XYZ file of C-alpha atoms in Angstrom:
150
model
C 0.000 0.000 0.000
C 1.144 3.523 -0.836
C 2.635 5.442 2.126
C 0.209 8.348 1.662
C -2.724 5.958 2.042
C -1.247 4.333 5.142
C -0.719 7.658 6.910
C -4.036 9.101 5.741
C -5.826 6.054 7.160
C -4.230 6.893 10.518
C -5.419 10.490 10.169
C -8.940 9.223 9.451
C -8.776 7.144 12.651
C -7.984 10.379 14.497
C -10.930 12.074 12.760
C -13.129 9.172 13.876
C -12.020 9.815 17.467
C -13.026 13.470 17.083
C -16.396 12.352 15.711
C -16.936 10.026 18.701
C -16.131 12.916 21.045
C -18.619 15.193 19.246
C -15.902 17.358 17.695
C -15.754 18.233 13.998
C -14.090 15.085 12.623
C -10.701 16.221 11.420
C -7.556 14.214 12.115
C -3.860 14.805 11.528
C -0.657 12.782 11.570
C 2.895 14.140 11.382
C 5.544 11.895 9.826
C 9.331 12.103 9.718
C 11.573 9.580 7.961
C 8.603 7.297 7.342
C 7.675 7.154 11.053
C 4.685 8.722 12.785
C 5.911 11.349 15.260
C 2.513 12.559 16.517
C -1.223 12.156 15.886
C -4.169 14.285 16.949
C -7.642 15.543 16.108
C -9.858 18.592 16.557
C -10.462 19.416 20.229
C -11.879 22.935 20.132
C -14.930 22.148 22.250
C -13.186 19.829 24.717
C -10.358 22.260 25.394
C -12.372 25.482 24.992
C -9.657 26.609 22.616
C -10.393 27.956 19.130
C -6.818 27.123 18.070
C -7.096 23.405 18.905
C -7.419 22.288 15.303
C -5.999 18.855 14.496
C -3.035 20.430 12.694
C -2.126 22.755 15.571
C -2.475 19.940 18.115
C -0.216 17.619 16.138
C 2.376 20.376 15.579
C 2.436 21.085 19.327
C 2.840 17.398 20.184
C 5.555 16.796 17.579
C 7.501 19.891 18.657
C 7.599 18.610 22.241
C 8.546 15.087 21.164
C 11.336 16.295 18.859
C 12.434 19.068 21.229
C 12.300 21.656 18.464
C 9.724 24.090 17.131
C 11.174 23.557 13.663
C 9.709 20.411 12.133
C 12.076 20.201 9.165
C 11.796 17.244 6.799
C 8.322 16.287 7.998
C 5.054 15.560 6.240
C 1.655 16.454 7.648
C -1.364 14.318 6.724
C -4.738 15.946 7.389
C -8.239 14.762 6.545
C -9.515 18.252 5.617
C -7.917 21.176 3.811
C -6.260 23.409 6.419
C -7.523 26.876 7.308
C -5.492 30.087 7.227
C -4.349 29.728 10.854
C -3.095 26.195 10.277
C -1.304 27.211 7.071
C 0.555 29.866 9.054
C 1.529 27.331 11.700
C 2.845 24.923 9.051
C 4.971 27.665 7.529
C 6.410 28.700 10.902
C 7.076 25.058 11.832
C 8.887 24.538 8.510
C 6.839 21.479 7.569
C 8.055 20.188 4.219
C 4.939 18.467 2.830
C 1.211 18.723 3.385
C -1.094 15.991 2.148
C -4.788 16.513 2.766
C -7.736 14.376 1.898
C -10.629 16.615 0.944
C -11.095 20.267 0.068
C -12.904 22.704 2.343
C -14.741 25.200 0.106
C -15.862 27.219 3.133
C -12.609 27.872 5.000
C -9.838 25.945 3.258
C -6.829 28.171 2.643
C -4.574 25.936 0.536
C -6.464 25.564 -2.762
C -10.093 26.510 -2.118
C -9.731 30.138 -1.086
C -6.662 32.064 0.050
C -3.950 29.817 -1.462
C -1.897 30.779 1.585
C 0.947 28.350 0.924
C 1.599 30.020 -2.439
C 2.086 33.590 -1.199
C 5.292 35.168 -2.503
C 6.165 36.882 0.766
C 6.430 33.782 2.966
C 9.898 32.619 3.925
C 9.216 28.878 3.739
C 7.338 26.958 1.077
C 5.253 23.946 2.090
C 4.685 21.561 -0.794
C 1.158 20.224 -0.921
C -1.087 17.689 -2.583
C -4.571 16.404 -1.913
C -6.973 13.595 -2.605
C -5.950 10.398 -0.769
C -9.054 8.798 0.792
C -11.127 11.815 -0.186
C -14.425 9.916 -0.059
C -13.824 8.490 3.413
C -12.902 11.876 4.873
C -15.712 13.692 3.109
C -18.317 11.100 4.130
C -17.348 11.313 7.807
C -17.690 15.114 7.743
C -21.036 14.923 5.921
C -22.327 12.363 8.411
C -21.282 14.542 11.364
C -22.946 17.691 10.022
C -26.099 15.909 8.864
C -26.542 14.530 12.388
C -26.132 18.044 13.803
C -28.987 19.286 11.608
C -31.489 16.706 12.882
């Protein structure tokens, strides 16, 4: 199995945990040298913290584990296109690659709206791609929000 699929499946497991805890089901996994360094999921409600997106949580965990706020030579797998805040955090952390599953037309800032990782003024470029396990990620989000509307 392709490495992107393996790591995205782990991110989806994190999103499933968020779903079970009544959080918006987004999961993230940070990888270095083919090994998972940290995993997390959205915890905004649990932690009463608007910055507790899956990406921010996993960056915080990985920084502590590696003992460095620079996460050079890492890849971040996320089930949903990151927002503007998370794009900024990835740039500051010096993450090398972002792989996300499904686009977020409402607040995604990588390809859907702001294209924040392509700005000319930023001092670090994060390479990105999207699409692995798109249906699985999208279906979990749709299920969560449809249940909220009942």
